[in-house]
mmCIF file of N, CA, C and O in Angstrom:
data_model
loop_
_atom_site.group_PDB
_atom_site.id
_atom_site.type_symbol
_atom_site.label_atom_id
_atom_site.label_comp_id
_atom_site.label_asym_id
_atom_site.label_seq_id
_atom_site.Cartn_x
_atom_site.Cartn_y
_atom_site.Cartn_z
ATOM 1 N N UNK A 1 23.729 7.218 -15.516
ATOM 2 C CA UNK A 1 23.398 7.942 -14.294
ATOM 3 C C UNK A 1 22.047 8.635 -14.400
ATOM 4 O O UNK A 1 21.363 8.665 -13.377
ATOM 5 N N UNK A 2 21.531 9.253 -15.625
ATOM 6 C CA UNK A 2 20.561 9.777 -15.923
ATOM 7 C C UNK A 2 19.282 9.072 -15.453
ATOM 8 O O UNK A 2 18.384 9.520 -14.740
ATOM 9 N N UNK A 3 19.459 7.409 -16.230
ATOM 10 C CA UNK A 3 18.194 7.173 -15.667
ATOM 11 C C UNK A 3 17.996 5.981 -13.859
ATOM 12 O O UNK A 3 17.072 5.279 -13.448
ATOM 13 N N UNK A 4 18.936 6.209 -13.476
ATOM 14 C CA UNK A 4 18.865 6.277 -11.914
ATOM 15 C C UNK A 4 18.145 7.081 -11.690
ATOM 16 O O UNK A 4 16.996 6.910 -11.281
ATOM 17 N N UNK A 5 18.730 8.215 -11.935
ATOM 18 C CA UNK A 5 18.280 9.765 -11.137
ATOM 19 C C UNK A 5 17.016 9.986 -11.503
ATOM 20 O O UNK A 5 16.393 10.528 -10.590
ATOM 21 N N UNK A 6 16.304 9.767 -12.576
ATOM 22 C CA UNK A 6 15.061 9.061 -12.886
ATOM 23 C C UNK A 6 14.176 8.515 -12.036
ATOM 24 O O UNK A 6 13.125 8.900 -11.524
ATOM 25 N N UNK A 7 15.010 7.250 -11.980
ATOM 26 C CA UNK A 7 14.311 6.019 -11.439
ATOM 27 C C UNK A 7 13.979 6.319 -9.868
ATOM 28 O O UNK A 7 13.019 5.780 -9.315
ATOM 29 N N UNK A 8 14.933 7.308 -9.135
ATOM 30 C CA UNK A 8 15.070 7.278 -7.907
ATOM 31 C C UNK A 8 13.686 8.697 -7.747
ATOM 32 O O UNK A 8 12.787 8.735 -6.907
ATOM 33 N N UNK A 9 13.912 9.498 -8.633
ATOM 34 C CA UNK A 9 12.997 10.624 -8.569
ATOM 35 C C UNK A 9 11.471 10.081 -8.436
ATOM 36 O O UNK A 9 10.626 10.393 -7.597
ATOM 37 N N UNK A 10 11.373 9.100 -9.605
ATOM 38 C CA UNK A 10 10.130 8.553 -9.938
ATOM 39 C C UNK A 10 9.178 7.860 -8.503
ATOM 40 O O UNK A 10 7.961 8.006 -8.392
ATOM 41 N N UNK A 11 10.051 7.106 -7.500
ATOM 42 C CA UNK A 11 9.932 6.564 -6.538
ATOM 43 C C UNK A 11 9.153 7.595 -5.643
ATOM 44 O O UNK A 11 8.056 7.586 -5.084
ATOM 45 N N UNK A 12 10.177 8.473 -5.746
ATOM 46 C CA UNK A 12 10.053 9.835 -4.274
ATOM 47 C C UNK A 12 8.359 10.570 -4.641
ATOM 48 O O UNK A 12 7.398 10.949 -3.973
ATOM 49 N N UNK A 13 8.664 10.493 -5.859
ATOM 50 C CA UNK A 13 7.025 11.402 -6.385
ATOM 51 C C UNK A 13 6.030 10.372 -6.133
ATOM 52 O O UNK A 13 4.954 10.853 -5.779
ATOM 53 N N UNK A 14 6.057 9.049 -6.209
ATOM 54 C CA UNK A 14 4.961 8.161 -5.922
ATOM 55 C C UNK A 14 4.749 7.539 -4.789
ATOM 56 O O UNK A 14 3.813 6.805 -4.470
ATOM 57 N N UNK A 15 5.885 7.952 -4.064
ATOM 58 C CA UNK A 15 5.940 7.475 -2.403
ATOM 59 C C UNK A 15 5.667 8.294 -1.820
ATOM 60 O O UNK A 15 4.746 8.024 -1.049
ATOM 61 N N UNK A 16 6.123 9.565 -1.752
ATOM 62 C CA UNK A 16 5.716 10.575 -0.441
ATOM 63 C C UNK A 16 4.035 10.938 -0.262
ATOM 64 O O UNK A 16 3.352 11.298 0.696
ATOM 65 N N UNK A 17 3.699 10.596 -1.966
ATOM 66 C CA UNK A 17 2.067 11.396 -1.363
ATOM 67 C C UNK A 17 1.272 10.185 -0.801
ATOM 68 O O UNK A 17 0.247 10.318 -0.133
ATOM 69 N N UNK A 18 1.946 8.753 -1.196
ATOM 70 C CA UNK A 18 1.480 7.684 -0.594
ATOM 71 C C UNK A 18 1.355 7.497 1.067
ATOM 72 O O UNK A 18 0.485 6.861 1.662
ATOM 73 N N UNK A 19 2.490 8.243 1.643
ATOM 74 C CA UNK A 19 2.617 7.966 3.057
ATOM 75 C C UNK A 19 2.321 9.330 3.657
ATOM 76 O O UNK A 19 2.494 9.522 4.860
ATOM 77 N N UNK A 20 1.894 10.245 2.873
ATOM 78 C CA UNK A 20 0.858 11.788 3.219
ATOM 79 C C UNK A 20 -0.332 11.180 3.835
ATOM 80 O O UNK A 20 -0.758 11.330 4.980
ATOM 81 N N UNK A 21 -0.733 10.556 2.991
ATOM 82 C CA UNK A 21 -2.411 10.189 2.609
ATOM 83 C C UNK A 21 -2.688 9.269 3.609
ATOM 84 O O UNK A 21 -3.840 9.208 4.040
ATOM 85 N N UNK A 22 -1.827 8.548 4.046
ATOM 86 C CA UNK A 22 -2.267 7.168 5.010
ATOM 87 C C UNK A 22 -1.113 7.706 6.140
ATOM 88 O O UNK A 22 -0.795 6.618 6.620
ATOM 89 N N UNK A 23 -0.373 8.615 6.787
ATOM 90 C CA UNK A 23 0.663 8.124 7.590
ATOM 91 C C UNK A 23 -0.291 8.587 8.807
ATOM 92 O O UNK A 23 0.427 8.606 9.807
ATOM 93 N N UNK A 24 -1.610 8.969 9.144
ATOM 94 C CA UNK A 24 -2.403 9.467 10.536
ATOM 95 C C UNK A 24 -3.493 7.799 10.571
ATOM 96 O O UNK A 24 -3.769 7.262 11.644
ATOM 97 N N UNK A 25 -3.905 7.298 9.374
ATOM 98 C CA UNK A 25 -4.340 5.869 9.478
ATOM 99 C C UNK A 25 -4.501 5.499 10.971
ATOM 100 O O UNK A 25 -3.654 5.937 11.750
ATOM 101 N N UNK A 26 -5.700 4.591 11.529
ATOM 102 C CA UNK A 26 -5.600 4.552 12.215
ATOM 103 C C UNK A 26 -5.777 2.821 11.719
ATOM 104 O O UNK A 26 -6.260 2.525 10.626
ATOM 105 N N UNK A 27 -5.175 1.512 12.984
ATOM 106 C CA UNK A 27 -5.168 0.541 12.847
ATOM 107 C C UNK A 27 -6.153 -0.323 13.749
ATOM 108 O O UNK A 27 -7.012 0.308 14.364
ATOM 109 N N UNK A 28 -6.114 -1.675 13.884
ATOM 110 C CA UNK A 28 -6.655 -2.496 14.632
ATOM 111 C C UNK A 28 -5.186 -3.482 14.699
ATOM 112 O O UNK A 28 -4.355 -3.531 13.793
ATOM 113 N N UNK A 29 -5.085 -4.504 16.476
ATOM 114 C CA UNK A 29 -4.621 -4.726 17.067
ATOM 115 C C UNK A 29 -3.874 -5.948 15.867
ATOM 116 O O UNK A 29 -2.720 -6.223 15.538
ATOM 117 N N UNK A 30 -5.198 -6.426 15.497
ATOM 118 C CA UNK A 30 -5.290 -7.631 14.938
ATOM 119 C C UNK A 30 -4.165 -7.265 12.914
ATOM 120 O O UNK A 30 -3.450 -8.033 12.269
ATOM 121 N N UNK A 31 -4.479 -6.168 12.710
ATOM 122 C CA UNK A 31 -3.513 -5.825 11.481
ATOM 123 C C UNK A 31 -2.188 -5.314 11.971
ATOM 124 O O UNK A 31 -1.214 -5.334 11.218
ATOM 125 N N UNK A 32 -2.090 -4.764 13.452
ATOM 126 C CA UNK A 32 -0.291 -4.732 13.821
ATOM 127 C C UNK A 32 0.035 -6.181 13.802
ATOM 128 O O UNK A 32 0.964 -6.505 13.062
ATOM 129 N N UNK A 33 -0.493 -7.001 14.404
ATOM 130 C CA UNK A 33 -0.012 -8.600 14.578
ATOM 131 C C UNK A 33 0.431 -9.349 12.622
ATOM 132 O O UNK A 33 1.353 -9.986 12.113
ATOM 133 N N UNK A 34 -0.652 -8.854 12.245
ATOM 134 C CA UNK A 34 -0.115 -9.039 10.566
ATOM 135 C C UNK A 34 0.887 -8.349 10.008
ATOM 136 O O UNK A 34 1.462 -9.077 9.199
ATOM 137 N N UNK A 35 1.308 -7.404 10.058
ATOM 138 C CA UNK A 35 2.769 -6.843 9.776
ATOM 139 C C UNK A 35 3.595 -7.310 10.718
ATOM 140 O O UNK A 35 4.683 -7.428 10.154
ATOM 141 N N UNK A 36 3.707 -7.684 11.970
ATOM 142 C CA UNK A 36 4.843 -8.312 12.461
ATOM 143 C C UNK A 36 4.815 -9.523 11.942
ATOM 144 O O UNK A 36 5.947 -9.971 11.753
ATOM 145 N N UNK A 37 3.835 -10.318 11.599
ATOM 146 C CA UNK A 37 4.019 -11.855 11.075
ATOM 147 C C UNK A 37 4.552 -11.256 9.924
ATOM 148 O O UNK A 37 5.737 -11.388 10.232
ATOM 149 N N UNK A 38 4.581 -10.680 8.797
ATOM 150 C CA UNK A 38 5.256 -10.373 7.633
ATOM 151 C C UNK A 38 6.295 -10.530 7.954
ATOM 152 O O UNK A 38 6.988 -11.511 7.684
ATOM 153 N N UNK A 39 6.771 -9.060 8.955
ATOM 154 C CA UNK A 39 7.998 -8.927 9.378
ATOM 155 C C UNK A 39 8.494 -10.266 9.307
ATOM 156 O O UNK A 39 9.473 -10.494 8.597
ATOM 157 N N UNK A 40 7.911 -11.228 9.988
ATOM 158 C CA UNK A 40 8.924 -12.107 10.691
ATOM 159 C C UNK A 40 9.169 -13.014 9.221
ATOM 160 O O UNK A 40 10.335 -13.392 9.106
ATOM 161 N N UNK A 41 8.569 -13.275 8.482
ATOM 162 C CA UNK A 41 8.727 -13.673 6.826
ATOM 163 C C UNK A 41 9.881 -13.249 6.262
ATOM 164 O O UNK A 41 10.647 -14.035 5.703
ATOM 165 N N UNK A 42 10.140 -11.776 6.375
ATOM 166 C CA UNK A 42 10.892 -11.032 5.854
ATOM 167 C C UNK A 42 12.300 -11.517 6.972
ATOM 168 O O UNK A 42 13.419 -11.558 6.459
ATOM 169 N N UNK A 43 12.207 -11.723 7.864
ATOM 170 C CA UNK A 43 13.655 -12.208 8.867
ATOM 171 C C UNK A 43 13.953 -13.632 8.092
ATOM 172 O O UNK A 43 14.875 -14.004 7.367
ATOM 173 N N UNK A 44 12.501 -14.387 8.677
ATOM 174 C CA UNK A 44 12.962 -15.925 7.814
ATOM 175 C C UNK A 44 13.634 -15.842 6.265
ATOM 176 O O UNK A 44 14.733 -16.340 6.022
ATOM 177 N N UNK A 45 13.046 -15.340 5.538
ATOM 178 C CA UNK A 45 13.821 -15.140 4.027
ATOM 179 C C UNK A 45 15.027 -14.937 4.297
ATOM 180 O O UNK A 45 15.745 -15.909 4.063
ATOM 181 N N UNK A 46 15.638 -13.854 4.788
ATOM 182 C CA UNK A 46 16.844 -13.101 4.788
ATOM 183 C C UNK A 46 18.040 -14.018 5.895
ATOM 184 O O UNK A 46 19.209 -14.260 5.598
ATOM 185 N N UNK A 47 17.492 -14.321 6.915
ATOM 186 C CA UNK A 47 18.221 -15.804 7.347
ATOM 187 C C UNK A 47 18.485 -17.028 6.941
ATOM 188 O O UNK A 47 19.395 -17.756 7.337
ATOM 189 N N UNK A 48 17.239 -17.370 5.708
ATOM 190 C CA UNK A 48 17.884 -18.702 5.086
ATOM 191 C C UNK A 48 18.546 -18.845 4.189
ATOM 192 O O UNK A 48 19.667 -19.309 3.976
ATOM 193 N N UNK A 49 16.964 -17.947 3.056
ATOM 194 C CA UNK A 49 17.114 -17.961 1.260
ATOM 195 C C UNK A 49 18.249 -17.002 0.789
ATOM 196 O O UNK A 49 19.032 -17.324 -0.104
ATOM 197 N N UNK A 50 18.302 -15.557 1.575
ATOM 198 C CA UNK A 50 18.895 -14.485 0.995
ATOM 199 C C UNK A 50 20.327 -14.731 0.847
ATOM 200 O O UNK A 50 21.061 -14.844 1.829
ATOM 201 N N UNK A 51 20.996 -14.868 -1.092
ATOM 202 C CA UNK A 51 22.721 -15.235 -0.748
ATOM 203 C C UNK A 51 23.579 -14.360 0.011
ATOM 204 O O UNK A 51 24.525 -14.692 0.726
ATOM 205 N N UNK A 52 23.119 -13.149 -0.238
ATOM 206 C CA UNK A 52 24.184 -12.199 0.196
ATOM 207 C C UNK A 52 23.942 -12.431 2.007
ATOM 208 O O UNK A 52 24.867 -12.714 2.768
ATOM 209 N N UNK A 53 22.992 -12.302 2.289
ATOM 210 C CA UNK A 53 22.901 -12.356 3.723
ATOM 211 C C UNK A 53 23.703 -14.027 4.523
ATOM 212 O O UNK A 53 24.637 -14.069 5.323
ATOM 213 N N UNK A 54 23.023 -15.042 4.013
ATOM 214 C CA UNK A 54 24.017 -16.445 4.435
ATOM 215 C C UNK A 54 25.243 -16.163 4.038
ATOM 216 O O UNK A 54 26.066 -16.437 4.911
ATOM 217 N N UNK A 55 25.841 -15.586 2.762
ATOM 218 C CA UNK A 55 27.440 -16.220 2.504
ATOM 219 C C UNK A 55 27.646 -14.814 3.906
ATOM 220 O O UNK A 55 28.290 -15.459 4.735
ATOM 221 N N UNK A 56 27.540 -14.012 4.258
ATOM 222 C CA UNK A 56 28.184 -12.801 5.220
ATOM 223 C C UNK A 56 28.274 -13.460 6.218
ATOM 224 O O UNK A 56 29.361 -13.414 6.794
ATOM 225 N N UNK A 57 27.233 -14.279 6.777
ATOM 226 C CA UNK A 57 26.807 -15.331 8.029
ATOM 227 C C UNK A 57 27.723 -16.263 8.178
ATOM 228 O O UNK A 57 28.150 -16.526 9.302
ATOM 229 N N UNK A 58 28.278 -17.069 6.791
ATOM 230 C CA UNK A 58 28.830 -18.168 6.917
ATOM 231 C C UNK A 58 30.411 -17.834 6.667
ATOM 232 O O UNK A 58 31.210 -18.734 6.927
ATOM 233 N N UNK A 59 30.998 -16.339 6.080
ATOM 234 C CA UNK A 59 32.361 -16.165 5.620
ATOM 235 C C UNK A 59 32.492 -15.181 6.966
ATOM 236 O O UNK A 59 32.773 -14.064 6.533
ATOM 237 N N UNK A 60 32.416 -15.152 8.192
ATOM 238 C CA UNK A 60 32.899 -14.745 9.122
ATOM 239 C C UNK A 60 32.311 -12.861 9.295
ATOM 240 O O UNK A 60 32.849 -12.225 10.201
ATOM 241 N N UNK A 61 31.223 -12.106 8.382
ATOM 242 C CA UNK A 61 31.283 -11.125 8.033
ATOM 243 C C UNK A 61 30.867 -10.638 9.728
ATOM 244 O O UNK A 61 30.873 -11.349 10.733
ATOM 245 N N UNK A 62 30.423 -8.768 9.555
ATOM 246 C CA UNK A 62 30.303 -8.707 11.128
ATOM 247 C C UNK A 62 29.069 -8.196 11.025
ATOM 248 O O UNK A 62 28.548 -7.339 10.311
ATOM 249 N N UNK A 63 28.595 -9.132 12.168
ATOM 250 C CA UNK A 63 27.149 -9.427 12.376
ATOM 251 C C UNK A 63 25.857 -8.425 12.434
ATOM 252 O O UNK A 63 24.775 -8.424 11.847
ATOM 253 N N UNK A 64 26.338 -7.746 13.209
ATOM 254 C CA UNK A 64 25.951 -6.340 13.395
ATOM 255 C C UNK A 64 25.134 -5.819 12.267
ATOM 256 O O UNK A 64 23.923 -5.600 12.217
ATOM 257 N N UNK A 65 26.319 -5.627 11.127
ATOM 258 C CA UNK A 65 25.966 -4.820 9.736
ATOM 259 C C UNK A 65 25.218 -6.192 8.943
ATOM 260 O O UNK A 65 24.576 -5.856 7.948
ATOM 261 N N UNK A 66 25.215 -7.177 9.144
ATOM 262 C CA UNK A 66 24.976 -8.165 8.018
ATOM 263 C C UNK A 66 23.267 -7.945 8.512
ATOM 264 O O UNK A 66 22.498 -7.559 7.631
ATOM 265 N N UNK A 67 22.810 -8.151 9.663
ATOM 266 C CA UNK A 67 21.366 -7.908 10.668
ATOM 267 C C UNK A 67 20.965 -6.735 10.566
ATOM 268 O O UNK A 67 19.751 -6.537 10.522
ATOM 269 N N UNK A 68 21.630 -5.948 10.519
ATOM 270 C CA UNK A 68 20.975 -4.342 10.275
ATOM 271 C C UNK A 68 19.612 -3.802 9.414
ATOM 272 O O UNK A 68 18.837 -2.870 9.626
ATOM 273 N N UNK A 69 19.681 -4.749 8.426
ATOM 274 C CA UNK A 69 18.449 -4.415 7.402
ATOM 275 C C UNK A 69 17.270 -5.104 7.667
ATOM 276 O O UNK A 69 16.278 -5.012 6.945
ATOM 277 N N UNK A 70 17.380 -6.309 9.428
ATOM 278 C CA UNK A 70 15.899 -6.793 9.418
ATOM 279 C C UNK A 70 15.208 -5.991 10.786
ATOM 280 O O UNK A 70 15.734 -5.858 11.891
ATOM 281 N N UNK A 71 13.907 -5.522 10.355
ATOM 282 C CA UNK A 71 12.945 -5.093 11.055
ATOM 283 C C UNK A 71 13.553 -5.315 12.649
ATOM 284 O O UNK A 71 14.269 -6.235 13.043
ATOM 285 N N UNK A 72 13.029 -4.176 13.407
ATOM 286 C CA UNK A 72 13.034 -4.101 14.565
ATOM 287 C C UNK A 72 12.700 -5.151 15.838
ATOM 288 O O UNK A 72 13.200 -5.674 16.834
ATOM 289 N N UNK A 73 11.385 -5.048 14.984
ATOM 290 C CA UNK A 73 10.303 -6.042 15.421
ATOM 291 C C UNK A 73 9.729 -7.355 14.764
ATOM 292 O O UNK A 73 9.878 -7.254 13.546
ATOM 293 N N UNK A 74 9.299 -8.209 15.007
ATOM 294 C CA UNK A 74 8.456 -8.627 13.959
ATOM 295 C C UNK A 74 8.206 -9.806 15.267
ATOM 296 O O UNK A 74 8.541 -9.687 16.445
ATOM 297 N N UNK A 75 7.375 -11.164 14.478
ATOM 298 C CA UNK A 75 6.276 -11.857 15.484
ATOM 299 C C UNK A 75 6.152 -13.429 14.200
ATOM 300 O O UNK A 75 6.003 -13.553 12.984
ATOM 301 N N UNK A 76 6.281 -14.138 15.112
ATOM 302 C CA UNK A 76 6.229 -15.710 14.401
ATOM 303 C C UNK A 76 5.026 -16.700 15.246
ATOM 304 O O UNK A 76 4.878 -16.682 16.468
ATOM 305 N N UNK A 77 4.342 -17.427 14.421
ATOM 306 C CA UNK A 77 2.872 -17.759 14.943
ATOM 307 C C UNK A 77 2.965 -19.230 14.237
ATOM 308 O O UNK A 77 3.260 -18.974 13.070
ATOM 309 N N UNK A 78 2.893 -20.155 14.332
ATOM 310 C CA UNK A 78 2.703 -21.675 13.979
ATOM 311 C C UNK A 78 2.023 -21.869 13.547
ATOM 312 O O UNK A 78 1.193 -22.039 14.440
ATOM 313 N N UNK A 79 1.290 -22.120 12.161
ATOM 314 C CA UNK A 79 0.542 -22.396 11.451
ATOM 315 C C UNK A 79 -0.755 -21.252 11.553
ATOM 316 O O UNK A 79 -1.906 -21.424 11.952
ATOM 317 N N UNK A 80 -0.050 -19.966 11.002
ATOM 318 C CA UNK A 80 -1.442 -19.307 11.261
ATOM 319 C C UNK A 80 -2.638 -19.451 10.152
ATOM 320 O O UNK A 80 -2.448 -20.258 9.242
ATOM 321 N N UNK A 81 -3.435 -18.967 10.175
ATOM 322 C CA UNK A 81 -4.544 -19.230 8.641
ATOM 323 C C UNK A 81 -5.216 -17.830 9.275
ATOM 324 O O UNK A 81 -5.735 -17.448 10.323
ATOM 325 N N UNK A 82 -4.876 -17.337 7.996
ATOM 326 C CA UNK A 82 -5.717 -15.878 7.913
ATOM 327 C C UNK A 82 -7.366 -16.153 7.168
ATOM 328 O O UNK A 82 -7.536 -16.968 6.261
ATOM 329 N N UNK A 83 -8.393 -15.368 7.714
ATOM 330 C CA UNK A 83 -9.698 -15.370 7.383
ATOM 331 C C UNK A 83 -9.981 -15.135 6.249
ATOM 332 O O UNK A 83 -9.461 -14.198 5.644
ATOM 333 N N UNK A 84 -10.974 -16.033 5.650
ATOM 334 C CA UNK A 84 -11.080 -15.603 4.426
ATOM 335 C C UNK A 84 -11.958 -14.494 4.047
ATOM 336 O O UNK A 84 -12.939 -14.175 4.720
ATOM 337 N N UNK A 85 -11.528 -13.783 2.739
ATOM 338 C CA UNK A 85 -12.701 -12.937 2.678
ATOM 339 C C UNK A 85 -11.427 -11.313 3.443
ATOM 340 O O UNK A 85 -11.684 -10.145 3.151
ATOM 341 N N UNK A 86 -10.699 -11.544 3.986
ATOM 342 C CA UNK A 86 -10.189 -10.224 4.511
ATOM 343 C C UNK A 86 -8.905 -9.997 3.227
ATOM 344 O O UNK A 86 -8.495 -10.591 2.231
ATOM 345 N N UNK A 87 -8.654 -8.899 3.903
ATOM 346 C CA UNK A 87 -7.460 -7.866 2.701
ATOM 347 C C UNK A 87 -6.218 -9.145 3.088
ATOM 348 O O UNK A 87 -5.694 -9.569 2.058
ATOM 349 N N UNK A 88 -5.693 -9.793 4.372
ATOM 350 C CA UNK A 88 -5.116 -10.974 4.622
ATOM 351 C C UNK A 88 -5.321 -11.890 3.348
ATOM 352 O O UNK A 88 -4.412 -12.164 2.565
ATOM 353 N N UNK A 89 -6.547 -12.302 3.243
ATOM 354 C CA UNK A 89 -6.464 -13.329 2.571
ATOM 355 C C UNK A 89 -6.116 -13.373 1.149
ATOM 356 O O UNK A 89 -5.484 -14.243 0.550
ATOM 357 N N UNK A 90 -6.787 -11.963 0.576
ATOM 358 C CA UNK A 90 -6.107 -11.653 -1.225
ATOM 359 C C UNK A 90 -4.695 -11.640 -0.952
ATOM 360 O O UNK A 90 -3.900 -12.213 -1.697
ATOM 361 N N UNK A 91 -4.377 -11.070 -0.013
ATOM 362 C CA UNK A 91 -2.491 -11.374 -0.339
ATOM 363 C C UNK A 91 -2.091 -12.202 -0.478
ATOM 364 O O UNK A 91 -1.380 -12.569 -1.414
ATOM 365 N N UNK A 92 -2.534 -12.907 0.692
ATOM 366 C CA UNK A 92 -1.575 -14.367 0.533
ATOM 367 C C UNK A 92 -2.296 -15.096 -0.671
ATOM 368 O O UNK A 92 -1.502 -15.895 -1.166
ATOM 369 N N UNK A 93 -3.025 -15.103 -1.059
ATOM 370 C CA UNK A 93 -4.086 -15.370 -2.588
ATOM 371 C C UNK A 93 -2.895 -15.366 -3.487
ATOM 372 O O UNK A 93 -2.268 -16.296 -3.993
ATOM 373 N N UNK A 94 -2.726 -13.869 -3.561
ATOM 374 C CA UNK A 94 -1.659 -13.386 -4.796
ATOM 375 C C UNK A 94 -0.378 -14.144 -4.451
ATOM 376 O O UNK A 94 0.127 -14.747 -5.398
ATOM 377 N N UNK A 95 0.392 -14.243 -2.986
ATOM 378 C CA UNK A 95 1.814 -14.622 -2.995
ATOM 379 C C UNK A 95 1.484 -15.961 -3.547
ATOM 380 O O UNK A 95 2.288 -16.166 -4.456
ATOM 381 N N UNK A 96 0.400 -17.304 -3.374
ATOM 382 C CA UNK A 96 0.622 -17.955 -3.801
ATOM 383 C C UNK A 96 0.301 -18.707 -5.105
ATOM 384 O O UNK A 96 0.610 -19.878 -5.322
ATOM 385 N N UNK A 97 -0.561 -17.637 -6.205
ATOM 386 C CA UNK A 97 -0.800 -18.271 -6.903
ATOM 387 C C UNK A 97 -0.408 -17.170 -7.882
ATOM 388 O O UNK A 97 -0.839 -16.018 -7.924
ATOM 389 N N UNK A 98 0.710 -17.899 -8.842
ATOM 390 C CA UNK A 98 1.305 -16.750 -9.960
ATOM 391 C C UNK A 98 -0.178 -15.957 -10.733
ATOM 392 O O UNK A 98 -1.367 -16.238 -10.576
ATOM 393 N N UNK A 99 0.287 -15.192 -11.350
ATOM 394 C CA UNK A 99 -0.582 -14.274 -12.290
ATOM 395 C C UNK A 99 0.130 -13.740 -13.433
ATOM 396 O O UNK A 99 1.300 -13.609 -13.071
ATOM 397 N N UNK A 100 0.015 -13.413 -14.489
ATOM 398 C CA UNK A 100 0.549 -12.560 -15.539
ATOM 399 C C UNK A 100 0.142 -11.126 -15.196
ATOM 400 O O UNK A 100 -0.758 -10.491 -15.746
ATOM 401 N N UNK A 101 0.663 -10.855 -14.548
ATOM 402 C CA UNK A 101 -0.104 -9.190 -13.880
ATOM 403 C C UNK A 101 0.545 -8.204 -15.360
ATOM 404 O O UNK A 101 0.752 -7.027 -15.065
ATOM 405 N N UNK A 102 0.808 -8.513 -16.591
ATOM 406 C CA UNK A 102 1.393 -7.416 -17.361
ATOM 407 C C UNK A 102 0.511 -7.874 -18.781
ATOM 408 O O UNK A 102 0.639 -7.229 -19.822
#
């Protein structure tokens, strides 16, 4: 239990001053449209790949609670291609090409 309570502390101290510092941020139209395309990544995963989420889908579970954990919102685009050279493009850089990051 100790090092939960740890682990969970450790989070709170490195998250809150994170979302201090940036939560007045101001955006462009074009980076809300990129977090809803995430978003919508994050729906696709959790509708196909995710086990716990399909076996709830497929063993009758209730729907409601099984959907609860995907985004509000989110936005799906057909073959998009992000610009190169933007903060877009190192990400998807990193999702697709492994690294030894340790």
């Amino acid at each position: 239990f100790a090092f939960s309570k740890d682990a969970v502390n450790s989070v709170v101290k490195a998250y809150v001053p994170l979302v201090a510092k940036h939560k007045d941020d101001e955006f462009t139209q074009e980076q809300k449209e990129w977090q809803l395309m995430r978003r919508g990544r994050y729906v696709e995963f959790n509708l196909v790949y995710d086990r716990g989420t399909v076996f709830g889908l497929k063993t009758g579970g209730r729907i409601e609670s099984i959907l609860m954990s995907l985004p509000e919102t989110a936005r799906w685009e057909y073959n998009h291609q992000v610009k190169e050279g933007t903060p877009e493009a190192d990400i998807m850089d990193a999702f697709k090409t492994p690294r030894a990051w340790v």
